[in-house]
XYZ file of C-alpha atoms in Angstrom:
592
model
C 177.604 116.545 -83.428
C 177.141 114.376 -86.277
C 178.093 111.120 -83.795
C 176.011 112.145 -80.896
C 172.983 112.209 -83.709
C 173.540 108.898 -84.407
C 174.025 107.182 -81.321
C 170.643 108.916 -80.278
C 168.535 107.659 -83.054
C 170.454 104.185 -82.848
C 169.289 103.971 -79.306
C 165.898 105.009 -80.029
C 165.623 102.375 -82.341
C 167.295 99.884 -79.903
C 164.931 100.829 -77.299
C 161.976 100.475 -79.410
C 162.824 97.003 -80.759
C 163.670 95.704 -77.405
C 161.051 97.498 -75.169
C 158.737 96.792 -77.701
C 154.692 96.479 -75.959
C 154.154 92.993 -79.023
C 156.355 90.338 -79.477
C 155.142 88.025 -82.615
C 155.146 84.370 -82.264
C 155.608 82.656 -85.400
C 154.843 79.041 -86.605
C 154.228 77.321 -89.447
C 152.684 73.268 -89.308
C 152.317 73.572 -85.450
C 150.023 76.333 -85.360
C 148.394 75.092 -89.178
C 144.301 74.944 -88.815
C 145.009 71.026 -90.312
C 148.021 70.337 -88.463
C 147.596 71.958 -85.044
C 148.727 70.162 -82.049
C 146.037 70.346 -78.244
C 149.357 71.603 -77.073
C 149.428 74.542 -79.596
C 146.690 76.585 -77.736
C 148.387 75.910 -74.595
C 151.535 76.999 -75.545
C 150.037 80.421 -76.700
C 148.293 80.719 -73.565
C 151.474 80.039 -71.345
C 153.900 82.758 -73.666
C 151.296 84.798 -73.243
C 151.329 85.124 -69.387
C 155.271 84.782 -69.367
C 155.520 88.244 -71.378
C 152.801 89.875 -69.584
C 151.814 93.102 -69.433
C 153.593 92.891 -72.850
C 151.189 91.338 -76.186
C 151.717 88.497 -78.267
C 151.137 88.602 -81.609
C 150.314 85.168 -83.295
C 151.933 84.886 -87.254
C 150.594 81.434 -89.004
C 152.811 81.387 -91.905
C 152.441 78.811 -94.802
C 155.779 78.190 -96.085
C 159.221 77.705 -95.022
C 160.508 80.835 -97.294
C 158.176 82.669 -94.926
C 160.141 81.094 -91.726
C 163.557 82.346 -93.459
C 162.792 85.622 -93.957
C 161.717 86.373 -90.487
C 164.315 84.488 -88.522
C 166.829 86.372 -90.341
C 165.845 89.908 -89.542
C 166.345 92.192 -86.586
C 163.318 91.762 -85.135
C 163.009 90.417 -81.952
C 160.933 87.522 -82.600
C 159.904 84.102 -80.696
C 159.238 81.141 -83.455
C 158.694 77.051 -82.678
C 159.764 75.666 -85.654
C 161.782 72.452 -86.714
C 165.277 71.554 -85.324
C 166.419 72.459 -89.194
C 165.258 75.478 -89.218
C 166.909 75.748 -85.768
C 170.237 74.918 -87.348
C 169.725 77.099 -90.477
C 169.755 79.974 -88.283
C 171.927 79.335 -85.546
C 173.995 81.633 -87.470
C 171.748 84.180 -86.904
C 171.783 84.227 -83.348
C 168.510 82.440 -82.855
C 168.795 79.755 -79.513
C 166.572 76.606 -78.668
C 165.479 77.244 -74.959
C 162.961 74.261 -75.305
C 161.454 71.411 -77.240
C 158.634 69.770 -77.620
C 157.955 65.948 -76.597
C 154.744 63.664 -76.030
C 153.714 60.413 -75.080
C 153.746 59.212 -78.180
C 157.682 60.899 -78.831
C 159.122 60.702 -75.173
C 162.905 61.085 -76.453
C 163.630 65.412 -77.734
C 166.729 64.380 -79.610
C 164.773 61.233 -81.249
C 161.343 62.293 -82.118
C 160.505 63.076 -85.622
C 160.936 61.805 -89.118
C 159.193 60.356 -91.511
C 156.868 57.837 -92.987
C 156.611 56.800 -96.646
C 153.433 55.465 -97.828
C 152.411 54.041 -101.117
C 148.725 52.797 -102.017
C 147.885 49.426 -100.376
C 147.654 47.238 -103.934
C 151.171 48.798 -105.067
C 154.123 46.254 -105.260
C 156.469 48.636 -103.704
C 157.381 47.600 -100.808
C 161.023 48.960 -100.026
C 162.882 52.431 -100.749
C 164.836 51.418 -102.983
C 161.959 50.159 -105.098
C 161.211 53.904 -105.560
C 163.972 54.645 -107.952
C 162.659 56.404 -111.021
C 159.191 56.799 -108.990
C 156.986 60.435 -108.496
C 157.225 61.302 -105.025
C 154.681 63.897 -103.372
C 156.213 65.602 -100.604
C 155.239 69.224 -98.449
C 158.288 71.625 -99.650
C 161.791 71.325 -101.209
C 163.539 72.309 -98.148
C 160.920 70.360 -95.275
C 162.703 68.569 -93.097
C 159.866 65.691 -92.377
C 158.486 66.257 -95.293
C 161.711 65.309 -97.661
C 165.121 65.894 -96.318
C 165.226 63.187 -93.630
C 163.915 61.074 -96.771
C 167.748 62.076 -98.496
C 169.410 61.157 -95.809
C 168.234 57.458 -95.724
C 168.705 57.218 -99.806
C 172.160 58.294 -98.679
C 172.881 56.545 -96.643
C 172.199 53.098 -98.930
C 174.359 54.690 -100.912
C 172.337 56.266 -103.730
C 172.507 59.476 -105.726
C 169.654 60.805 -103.836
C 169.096 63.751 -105.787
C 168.814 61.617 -108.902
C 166.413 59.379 -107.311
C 163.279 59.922 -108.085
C 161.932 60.437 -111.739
C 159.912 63.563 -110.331
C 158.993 65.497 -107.032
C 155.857 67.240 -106.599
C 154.812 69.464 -103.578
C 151.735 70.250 -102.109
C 152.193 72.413 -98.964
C 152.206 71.579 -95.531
C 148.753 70.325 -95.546
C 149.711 66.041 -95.224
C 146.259 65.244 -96.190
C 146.511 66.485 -99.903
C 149.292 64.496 -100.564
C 146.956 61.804 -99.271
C 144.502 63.393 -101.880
C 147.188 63.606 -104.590
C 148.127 59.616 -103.729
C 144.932 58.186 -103.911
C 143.981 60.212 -107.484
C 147.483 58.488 -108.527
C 149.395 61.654 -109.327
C 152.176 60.639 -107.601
C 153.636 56.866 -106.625
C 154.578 57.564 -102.725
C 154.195 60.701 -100.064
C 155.972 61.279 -97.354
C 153.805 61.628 -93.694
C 155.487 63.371 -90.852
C 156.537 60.502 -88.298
C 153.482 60.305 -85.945
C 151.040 61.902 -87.870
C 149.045 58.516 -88.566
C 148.920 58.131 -84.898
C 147.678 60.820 -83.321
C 144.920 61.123 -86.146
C 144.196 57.359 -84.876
C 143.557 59.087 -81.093
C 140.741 61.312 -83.056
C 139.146 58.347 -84.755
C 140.632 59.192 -88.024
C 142.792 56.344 -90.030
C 144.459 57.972 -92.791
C 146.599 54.869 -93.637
C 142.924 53.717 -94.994
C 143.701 51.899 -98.764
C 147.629 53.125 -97.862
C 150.926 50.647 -97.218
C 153.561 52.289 -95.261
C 156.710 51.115 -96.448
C 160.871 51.119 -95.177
C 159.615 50.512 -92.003
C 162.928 51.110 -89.731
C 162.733 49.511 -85.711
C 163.035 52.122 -83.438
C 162.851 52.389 -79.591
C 162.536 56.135 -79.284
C 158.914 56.803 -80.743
C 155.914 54.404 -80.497
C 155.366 55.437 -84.030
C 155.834 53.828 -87.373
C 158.950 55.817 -89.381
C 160.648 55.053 -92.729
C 163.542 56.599 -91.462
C 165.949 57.915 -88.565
C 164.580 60.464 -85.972
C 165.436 63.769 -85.181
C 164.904 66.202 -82.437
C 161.121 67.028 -82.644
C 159.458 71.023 -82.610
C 161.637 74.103 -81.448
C 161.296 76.743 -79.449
C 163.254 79.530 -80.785
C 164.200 83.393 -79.246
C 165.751 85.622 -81.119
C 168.861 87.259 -79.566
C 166.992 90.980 -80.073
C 164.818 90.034 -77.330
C 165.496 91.417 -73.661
C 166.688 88.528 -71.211
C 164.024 88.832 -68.216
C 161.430 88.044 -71.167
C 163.731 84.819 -72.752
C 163.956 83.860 -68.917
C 160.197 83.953 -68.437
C 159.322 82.251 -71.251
C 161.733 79.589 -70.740
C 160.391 78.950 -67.185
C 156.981 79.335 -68.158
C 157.240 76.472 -70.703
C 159.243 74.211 -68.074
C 156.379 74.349 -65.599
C 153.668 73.948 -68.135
C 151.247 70.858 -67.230
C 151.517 68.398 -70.086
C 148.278 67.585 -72.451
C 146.221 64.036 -71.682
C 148.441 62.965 -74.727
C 151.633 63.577 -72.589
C 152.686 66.490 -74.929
C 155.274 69.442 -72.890
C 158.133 71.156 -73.284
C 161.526 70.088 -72.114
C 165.113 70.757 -73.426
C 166.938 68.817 -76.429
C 170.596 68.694 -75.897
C 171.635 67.107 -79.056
C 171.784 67.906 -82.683
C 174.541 65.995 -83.991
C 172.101 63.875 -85.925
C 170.286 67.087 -87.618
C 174.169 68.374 -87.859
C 175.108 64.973 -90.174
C 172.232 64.426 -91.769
C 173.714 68.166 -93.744
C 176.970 67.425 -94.134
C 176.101 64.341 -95.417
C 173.582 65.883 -98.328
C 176.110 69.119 -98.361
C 173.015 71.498 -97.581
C 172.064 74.209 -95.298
C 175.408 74.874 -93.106
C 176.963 72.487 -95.372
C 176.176 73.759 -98.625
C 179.495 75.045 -99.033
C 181.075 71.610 -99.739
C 179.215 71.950 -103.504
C 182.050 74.566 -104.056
C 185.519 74.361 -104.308
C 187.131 77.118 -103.447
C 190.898 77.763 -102.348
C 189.913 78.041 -99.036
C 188.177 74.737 -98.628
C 190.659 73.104 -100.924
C 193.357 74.019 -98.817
C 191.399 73.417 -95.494
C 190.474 70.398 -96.312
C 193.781 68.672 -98.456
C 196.590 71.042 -97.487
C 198.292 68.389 -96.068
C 198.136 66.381 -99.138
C 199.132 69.320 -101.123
C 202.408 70.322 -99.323
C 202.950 65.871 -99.077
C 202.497 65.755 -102.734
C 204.616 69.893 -103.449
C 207.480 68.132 -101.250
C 207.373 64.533 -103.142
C 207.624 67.321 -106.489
C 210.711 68.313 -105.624
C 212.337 64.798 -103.882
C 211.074 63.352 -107.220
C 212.863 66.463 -109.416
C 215.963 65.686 -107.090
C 216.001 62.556 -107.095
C 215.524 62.747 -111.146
C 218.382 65.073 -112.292
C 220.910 63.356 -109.555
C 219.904 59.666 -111.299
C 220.476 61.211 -114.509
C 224.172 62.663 -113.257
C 224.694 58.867 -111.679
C 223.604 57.067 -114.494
C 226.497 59.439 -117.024
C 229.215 58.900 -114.333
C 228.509 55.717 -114.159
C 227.967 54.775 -118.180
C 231.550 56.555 -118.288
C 232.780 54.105 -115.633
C 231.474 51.221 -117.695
C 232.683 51.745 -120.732
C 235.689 52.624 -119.749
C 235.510 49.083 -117.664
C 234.353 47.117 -120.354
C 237.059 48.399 -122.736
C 239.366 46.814 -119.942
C 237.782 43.730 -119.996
C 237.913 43.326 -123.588
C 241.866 43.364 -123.222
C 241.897 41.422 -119.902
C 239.466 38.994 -121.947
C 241.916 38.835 -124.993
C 244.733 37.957 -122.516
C 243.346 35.638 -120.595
C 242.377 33.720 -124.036
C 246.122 34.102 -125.209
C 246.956 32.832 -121.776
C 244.404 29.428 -121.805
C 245.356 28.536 -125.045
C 248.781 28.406 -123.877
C 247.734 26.471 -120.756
C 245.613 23.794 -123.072
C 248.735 23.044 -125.130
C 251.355 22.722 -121.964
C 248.540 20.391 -120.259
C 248.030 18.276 -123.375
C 251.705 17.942 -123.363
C 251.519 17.131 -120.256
C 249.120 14.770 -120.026
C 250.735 12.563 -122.939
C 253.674 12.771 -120.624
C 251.791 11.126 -117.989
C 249.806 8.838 -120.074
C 253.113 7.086 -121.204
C 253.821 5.814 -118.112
C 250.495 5.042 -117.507
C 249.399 3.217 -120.379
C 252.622 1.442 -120.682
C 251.472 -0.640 -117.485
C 247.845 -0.450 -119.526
C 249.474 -1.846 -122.577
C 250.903 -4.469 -120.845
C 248.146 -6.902 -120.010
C 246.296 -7.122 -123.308
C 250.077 -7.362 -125.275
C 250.896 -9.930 -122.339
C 247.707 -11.907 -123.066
C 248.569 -11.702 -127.238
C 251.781 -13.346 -126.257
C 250.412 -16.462 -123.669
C 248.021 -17.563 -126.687
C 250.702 -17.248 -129.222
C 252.999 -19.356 -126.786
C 249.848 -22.077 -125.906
C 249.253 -22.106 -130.051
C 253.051 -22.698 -130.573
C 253.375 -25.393 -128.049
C 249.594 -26.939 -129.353
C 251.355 -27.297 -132.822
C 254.936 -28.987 -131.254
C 252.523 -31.417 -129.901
C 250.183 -32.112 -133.035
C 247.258 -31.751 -130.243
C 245.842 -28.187 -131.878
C 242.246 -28.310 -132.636
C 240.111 -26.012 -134.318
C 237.706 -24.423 -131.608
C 241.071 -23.857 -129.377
C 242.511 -21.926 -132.592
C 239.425 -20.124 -132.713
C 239.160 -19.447 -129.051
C 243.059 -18.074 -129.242
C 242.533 -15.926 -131.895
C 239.152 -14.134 -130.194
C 241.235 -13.774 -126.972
C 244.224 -12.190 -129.235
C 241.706 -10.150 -131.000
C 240.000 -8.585 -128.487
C 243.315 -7.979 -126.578
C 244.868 -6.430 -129.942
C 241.669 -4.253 -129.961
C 242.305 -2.706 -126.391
C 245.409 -1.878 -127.331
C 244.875 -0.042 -130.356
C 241.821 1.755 -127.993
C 244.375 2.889 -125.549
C 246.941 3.829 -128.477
C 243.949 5.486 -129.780
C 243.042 7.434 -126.596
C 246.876 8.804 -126.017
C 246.577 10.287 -130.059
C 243.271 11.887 -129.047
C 244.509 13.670 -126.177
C 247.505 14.862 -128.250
C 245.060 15.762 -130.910
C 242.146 17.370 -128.801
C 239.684 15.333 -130.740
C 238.084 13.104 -128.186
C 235.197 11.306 -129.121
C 231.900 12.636 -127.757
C 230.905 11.196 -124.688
C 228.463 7.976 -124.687
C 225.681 6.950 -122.132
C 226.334 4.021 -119.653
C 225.869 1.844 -116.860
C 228.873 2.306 -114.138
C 228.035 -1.238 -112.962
C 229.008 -2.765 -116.719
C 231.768 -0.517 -116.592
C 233.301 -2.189 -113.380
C 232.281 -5.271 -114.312
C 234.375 -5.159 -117.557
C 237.441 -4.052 -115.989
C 237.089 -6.759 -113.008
C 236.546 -9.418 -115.764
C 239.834 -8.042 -117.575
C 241.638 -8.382 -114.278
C 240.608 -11.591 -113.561
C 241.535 -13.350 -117.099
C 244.776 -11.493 -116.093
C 245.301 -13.979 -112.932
C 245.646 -10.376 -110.787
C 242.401 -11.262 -108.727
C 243.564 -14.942 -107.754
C 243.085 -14.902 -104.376
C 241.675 -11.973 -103.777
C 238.025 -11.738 -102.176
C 236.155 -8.735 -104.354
C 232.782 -8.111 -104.053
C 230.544 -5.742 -106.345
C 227.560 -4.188 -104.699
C 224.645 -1.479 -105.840
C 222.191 0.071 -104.781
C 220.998 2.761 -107.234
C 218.396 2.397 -109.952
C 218.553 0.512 -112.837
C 218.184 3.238 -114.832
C 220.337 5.506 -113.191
C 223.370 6.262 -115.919
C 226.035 8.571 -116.770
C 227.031 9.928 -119.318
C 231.420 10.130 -120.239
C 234.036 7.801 -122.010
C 234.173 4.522 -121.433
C 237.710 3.773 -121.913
C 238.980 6.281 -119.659
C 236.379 5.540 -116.902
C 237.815 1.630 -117.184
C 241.532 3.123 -116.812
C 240.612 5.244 -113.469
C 238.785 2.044 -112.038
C 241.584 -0.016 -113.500
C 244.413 2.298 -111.949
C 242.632 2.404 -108.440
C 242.191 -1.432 -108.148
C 245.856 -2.133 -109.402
C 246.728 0.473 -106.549
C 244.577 -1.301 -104.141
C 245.924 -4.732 -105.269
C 249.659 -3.513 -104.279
C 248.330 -2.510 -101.084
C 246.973 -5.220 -99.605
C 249.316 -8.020 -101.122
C 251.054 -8.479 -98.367
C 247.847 -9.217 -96.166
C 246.715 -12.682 -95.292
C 243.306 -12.722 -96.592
C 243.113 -9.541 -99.287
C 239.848 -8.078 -99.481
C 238.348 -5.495 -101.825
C 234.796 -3.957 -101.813
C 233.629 -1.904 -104.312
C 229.692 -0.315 -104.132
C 228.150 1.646 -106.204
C 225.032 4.012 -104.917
C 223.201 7.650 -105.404
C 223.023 10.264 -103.535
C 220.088 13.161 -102.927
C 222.405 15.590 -105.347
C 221.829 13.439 -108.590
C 225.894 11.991 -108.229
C 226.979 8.295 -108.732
C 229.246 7.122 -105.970
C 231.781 4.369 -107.098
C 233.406 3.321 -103.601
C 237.025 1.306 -103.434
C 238.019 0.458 -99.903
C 240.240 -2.376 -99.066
C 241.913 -4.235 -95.910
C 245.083 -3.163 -96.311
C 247.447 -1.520 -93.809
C 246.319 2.052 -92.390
C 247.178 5.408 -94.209
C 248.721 8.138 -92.146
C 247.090 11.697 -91.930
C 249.594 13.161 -94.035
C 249.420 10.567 -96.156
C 245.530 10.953 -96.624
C 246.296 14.925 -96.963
C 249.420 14.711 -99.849
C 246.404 12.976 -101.694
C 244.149 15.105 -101.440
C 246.377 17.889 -102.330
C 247.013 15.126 -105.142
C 250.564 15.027 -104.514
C 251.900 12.369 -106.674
C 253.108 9.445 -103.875
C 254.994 6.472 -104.618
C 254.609 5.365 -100.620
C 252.414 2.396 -98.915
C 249.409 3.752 -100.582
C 249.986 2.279 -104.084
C 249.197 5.508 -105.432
C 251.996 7.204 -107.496
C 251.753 9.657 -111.046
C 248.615 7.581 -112.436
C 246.353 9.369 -109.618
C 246.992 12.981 -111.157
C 245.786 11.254 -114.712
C 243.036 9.878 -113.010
C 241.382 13.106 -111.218
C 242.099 14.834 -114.690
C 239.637 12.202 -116.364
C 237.076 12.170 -113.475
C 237.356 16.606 -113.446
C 236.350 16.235 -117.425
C 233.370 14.081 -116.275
C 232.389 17.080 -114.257
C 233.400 15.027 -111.343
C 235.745 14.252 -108.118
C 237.535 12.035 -106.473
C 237.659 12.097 -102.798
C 239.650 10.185 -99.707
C 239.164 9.352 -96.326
C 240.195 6.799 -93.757
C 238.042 3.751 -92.913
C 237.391 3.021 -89.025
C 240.947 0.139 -89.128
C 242.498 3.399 -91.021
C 242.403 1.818 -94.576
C 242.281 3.763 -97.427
C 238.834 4.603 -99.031
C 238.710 6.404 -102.517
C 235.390 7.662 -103.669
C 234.616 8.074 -107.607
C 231.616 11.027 -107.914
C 230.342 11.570 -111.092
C 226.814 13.812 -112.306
C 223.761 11.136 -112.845
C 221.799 11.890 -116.356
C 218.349 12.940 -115.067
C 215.307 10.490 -115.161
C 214.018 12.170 -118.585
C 217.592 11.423 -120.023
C 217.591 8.011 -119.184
C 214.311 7.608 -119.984
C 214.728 8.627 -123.599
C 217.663 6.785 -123.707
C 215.746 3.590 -122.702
């Protein structure tokens, strides 16, 4: 009983709302007594004979709070309002069925906006000039009036509700913000897009004393606009009206015959622009983004948040699984470096052993080597004792050939004791430090030795270089002079049997920083195995020349920090290669 009560007065009430004998048509600028449009009379005329035999009810209502209200009850009203207000209340079930266009605005979806206008001796002559500025506008919320003016501050990037120092607002009435300019209450107003001009088709210029400003190209309005347009005037239905009466309506505006300004209704199919411009000022449908809830934080980073909730726990993984990896492996390492410490201890035992078995060794060696060294300067000694002793048989000894014996003795007494010298060092471990020198001097030394020796009669040497004259090394002179020394003596026993003996020794650089001192000679060819014992430096006592002094000899050139390497000239002669570190440019330079 109590149901069927219900559903009877609920129909009732349905029936009265939507059978209603009025409809109300509301408006608010349009239909203003200092804003109305010629059209606005002949729109009223044409609802009025859609909705026949039922009345219509004209509502002129001054502000946009007014608009609100209405749209968002259950009447069943009909409203032409702006394509914001359209948007505010889609929500609400109210639909565009058609909107408005003129000669002067041919393009719906690019008609309105507005115009920004300062007095004509200001020096503002941008938007952005504004900042800090009094701005009189029509209403907080007007779309012409203000919020298409946020949008553009937007979109150069300002703050643009920080903008301006002050806003004041004086209705929908665009002349007393003129008014309110000219008294200099305010330092710019805001015009709706299109105003100026169709005020200029009644013979009125109210840009008189004024400087519009921000003026923005457009190709959609023949009208001067500060910023972007919109889609122009609405016509709105409410979805509590019947549809025969949204039909007629709809058709009646359609076939309406346009004003001698052009101005009729048509249909505006896009309000992405009006859509942007309030998400990007977060207002109206938009209004939302100001608050963050869980809902829109999750709807708008919940990807981030379970990206960053699963990099969490990789990174807590990842943590305490380093932290077991680094203790195993600090175990391992101590336990490894307590190993090495031993292996370290023995390997010390085991090189000092090595040191004194090779320094044995070596002396070994350098007796048989430097007894052949020995030989020449104690052989000289003897020939100028001899030449002295036969001088004084024959009473013919005079004093600079005394003199000249005894220098030549000297000097041969001297490399002895050197060599003497050198054997004690290595037997001591107390060579001398190394000394700085030219490998050119050096080789010219030992061939001058050789030749006072008579072991180069015959022979046809030549001494070439081509490195700089400041290129150096640094080692012992002495023992560089017995490694030259033991491969010429070598290369003299090779080629003695040969009709005309030749020997070439050069001396060059290479890109590496090394000195190359190069022996090669015209004696008889070198097998490979030959050239390969050497190499291996297998002590050889064959054709080569080359017996126990070459081990002595690649010892001396190692402690350089050198080599010595063989190979096979193109008659397959023997060439022997001395490579030794260069001092670097600096070095020699200081040395200089």
């Amino acid at each position: 009983m109590i149901l069927r009560t219900f559903l009877t007065y609920f129909a009732l009430l349905w029936s009265c709302t939507v059978f209603s004998n009025e409809i109300t048509l509301y408006a608010t600028e349009f239909l203003l007594p200092s804003t109305i449009t010629p059209v606005a009379q002949k729109t009223i005329d044409t609802v009025k004979k859609a909705i026949y035999p039922k009345q219509l009810n004209i509502k002129v209502l001054q502000s946009i709070d007014e608009i609100d209200e209405v749209l968002r009850s259950k009447e069943a009203p009909i409203a032409i309002v702006g394509a914001t207000t359209y948007l505010r209340h889609r929500k609400d079930g109210m639909r565009d069925i058609a909107t408005l266009i003129s000669n002067l605005q041919p393009d719906p979806d690019h008609s309105v906006g507005a115009l920004v206008v300062v007095k004509k001796d200001s020096n503002i002559n941008s938007l952005k000039e504004l900042k800090g500025k009094r701005l009189g506008a029509n209403h907080p919320d007007g779309f012409q009036g203000l919020t298409v003016v946020y949008k553009e501050l937007a979109d150069q990037g300002y703050a643009w509700d920080k903008f301006f120092s002050k806003i004041k607002f004086y209705g929908l009435d665009p002349y007393k913000r003129i008014a309110a300019l000219q008294r200099g209450e305010v330092d710019a107003i805001t015009l709706n897009a299109c105003f100026a001009e169709r005020e200029a088709q009644k013979g009125r210029d109210v840009l008189d004393g004024l400087k519009p400003i921000n003026i923005k190209e457009n190709k959609s309005a023949k009208c001067l606009t500060s910023t972007s347009l919109y889609p122009s005037w609405s016509f709105l239905v409410s979805p509590h009206l019947d549809t025969q009466t949204i039909v007629n309506i709809a058709n009646a505006l359609y076939a309406m015959h346009p004003t001698k300004d052009g101005e009729r209704w048509t249909i505006a199919s896009d309000f992405r622009s009006v859509d942007e411009l309030f998400k990007t000022l977060k207002r109206g449908p938009y209004s939302y983004l100001n608050e963050w809830t869980a809902e829109r934080i999750w709807k708008e980073h919940g990807n981030s948040i379970l990206l960053l909730t699963i990099l969490f726990f990789v990174f807590v993984w990842h943590y305490f699984r380093t932290r077991y990896l680094v203790t195993v492996r600090t175990a391992q390492l101590r336990k490894a470096l307590v190993e090495q410490k031993k292996l370290l201890r023995f390997n010390n035992q085991l090189r000092d052993r090595y040191d004194k078995s090779r320094r044995a060794l070596i002396v070994s060696q350098l007796s048989s080597l430097f007894a052949h060294e020995l030989s020449q300067p104690l052989s000289g000694i003897l020939l100028y004792l001899r030449s002295l002793k036969r001088l004084l048989k024959q009473n013919k000894l005079q004093e600079g050939q005394i003199n000249e014996a005894l220098e030549q003795a000297t000097e041969r007494a001297k490399k002895a004791h050197e060599l003497v010298q050198l054997v004690r060092s290595y037997a001591k471990s107390d060579r001398n430090n190394f000394e700085r020198m030219d490998p050119v001097e050096v080789l010219t030394s030992v061939l001058e030795n050789l030749k006072k020796s008579g072991e180069l009669d015959g022979i046809d040497i030549r001494l070439s270089s081509s490195s700089s004259e400041k290129s150096k090394i640094e080692g012992h002179r002495l023992e560089l002079e017995i490694v030259f020394s033991n491969i010429l003596s070598n290369s003299l026993k090779a080629i003695k049997a040969t009709n005309k003996p030749e020997i070439h020794i050069s001396v060059s650089q290479d890109s590496k920083g090394h000195c190359i001192v190069s022996f090669s000679d015209n004696g008889p060819g070198v097998s490979l195995q030959a050239l390969e014992d050497l190499r291996m430096t297998t002590p050889l006592t064959s054709t080569t020349g080359l017996g126990l002094g070459l081990t002595i000899a690649k010892g001396i050139v190692e402690e350089h920090r050198g080599k010595i390497s063989f190979s096979l000239s193109q008659s397959g002669s023997l060439i022997v290669e001395v490579i030794i570190p260069l001092l670097s440019f600096g070095e020699n330079t200081e040395d200089e």
